[in-house]
Coordinates of C-alpha atoms in Angstrom, one line a residue:
M1 CA -50.8 49.3 111.8
A2 CA -51.8 46.1 110.2
L3 CA -51.1 47.5 106.7
I4 CA -47.6 48.5 107.8
L5 CA -46.9 44.9 109.1
I6 CA -48.1 43.4 105.8
I7 CA -45.8 45.7 103.8
V8 CA -42.8 45.0 106.1
K9 CA -43.5 41.2 105.8
K10 CA -43.6 41.5 102.0
Y11 CA -40.3 43.4 101.4
R12 CA -38.5 41.5 104.1
G13 CA -39.6 38.4 102.3
V14 CA -38.0 39.7 99.1
I15 CA -34.7 40.3 100.9
S16 CA -34.8 36.9 102.5
Q17 CA -35.7 35.1 99.3
Q18 CA -33.0 36.7 97.4
I19 CA -30.4 35.9 100.1
S20 CA -31.6 32.3 100.1
L21 CA -31.2 32.1 96.3
F22 CA -27.6 33.4 96.6
Q23 CA -26.8 30.5 98.9
V24 CA -27.5 28.0 96.1
D25 CA -26.1 30.2 93.3
D26 CA -29.5 30.6 91.7
F27 CA -28.7 34.1 90.2
D28 CA -31.4 33.7 87.6
K29 CA -34.1 33.7 90.2
A30 CA -32.3 36.1 92.5
F31 CA -32.1 38.6 89.7
T32 CA -36.0 38.7 89.6
F33 CA -35.9 40.5 93.0
A34 CA -33.8 43.3 91.5
S35 CA -35.5 46.6 90.6
P36 CA -35.7 47.6 86.9
S37 CA -32.8 50.1 87.4
I38 CA -30.5 47.3 88.8
K39 CA -31.5 45.0 85.9
N40 CA -30.6 47.8 83.4
I41 CA -27.2 48.3 85.1
F42 CA -26.2 44.6 85.1
G43 CA -28.2 43.3 82.1
T44 CA -28.0 39.6 82.8
P45 CA -28.3 37.4 85.9
N46 CA -24.7 36.2 85.2
N47 CA -23.3 39.8 85.4
F48 CA -25.4 40.3 88.5
G49 CA -24.0 37.2 90.1
K50 CA -20.5 38.3 89.4
M51 CA -21.2 41.6 91.2
V52 CA -22.7 39.9 94.2
R53 CA -19.8 37.3 94.6
R54 CA -17.2 40.1 94.3
G55 CA -18.8 43.0 96.0
F56 CA -21.1 41.3 98.5
P57 CA -19.6 38.0 99.6
M58 CA -21.2 38.3 103.0
V59 CA -24.6 38.2 101.3
W60 CA -23.6 35.5 98.8
R61 CA -22.6 33.2 101.7
T62 CA -24.4 34.1 104.9
K63 CA -24.6 32.5 108.3
G64 CA -27.2 34.8 109.7
V65 CA -29.6 37.6 108.8
D66 CA -31.2 40.0 111.3
Y67 CA -33.5 42.8 110.4
L68 CA -32.9 46.1 112.2
E69 CA -34.6 49.5 111.8
L70 CA -36.6 50.7 108.8
S71 CA -36.6 54.3 107.5
L72 CA -38.1 56.2 104.6
V73 CA -35.7 58.1 102.3
G74 CA -37.4 60.0 99.5
D75 CA -39.7 57.4 97.8
A76 CA -37.8 54.4 99.0
L77 CA -37.9 52.3 102.1
V78 CA -34.4 51.5 103.6
Q79 CA -34.2 48.4 105.6
R80 CA -31.0 48.0 107.7
V81 CA -29.9 44.4 107.9
M82 CA -27.2 42.8 110.0
I83 CA -25.5 40.0 108.1
T84 CA -23.2 37.5 109.7
D85 CA -21.0 35.9 107.1
K86 CA -19.8 32.3 107.0
I87 CA -16.7 33.0 109.1
G88 CA -18.7 35.0 111.7
E89 CA -17.9 38.5 110.8
I90 CA -20.8 41.0 111.1
F91 CA -21.8 43.6 108.5
I92 CA -24.6 46.2 108.5
L93 CA -26.2 46.7 105.1
N94 CA -28.9 49.1 103.9
Y95 CA -31.3 47.6 101.5
I96 CA -33.1 50.2 99.4
M97 CA -36.5 48.9 98.5
V98 CA -39.0 50.2 95.9
E99 CA -42.5 49.1 95.1
T100 CA -43.1 48.4 91.5
N101 CA -46.1 47.1 89.5
K102 CA -44.5 43.6 90.1
G103 CA -44.2 44.0 93.8
W104 CA -41.3 45.1 96.1
K105 CA -37.9 45.0 94.5
I106 CA -34.4 45.7 95.7
R107 CA -33.1 49.0 94.2
G108 CA -29.7 48.8 95.8
V109 CA -27.6 47.6 98.8
I110 CA -25.1 49.8 100.6
I111 CA -22.6 48.4 103.0
D112 CA -22.9 50.7 106.0
Q113 CA -20.4 49.0 108.3
R114 CA -17.7 46.5 107.5
P115 CA -17.0 43.7 109.9
F116 CA -17.1 44.3 113.5
T117 CA -17.5 41.9 116.3

């Protein structure tokens, strides 16, 4: 049980750190939390930042983050996260996490539910 809690703390830390970096537009550092496959898709932190601002504005500017359930899908952990955006709308996102030789990385984010109150 202790090992599971350590793992949960590590990958939730990755998500939290990346979201915090988005708040201050530090896409260079935020890009370091992306998996190699995501880095290959976007190529540069600038391209990654454009994608986040356009496709995930609720993550770029958040008001609140709550961690929900965790599941295992194939070789990836999927962490459901409830995001409250800056105007108070609530979104549910699925963060797909993968462990690499450089630690936990975010392999993708899927918007599960668009705003609901």
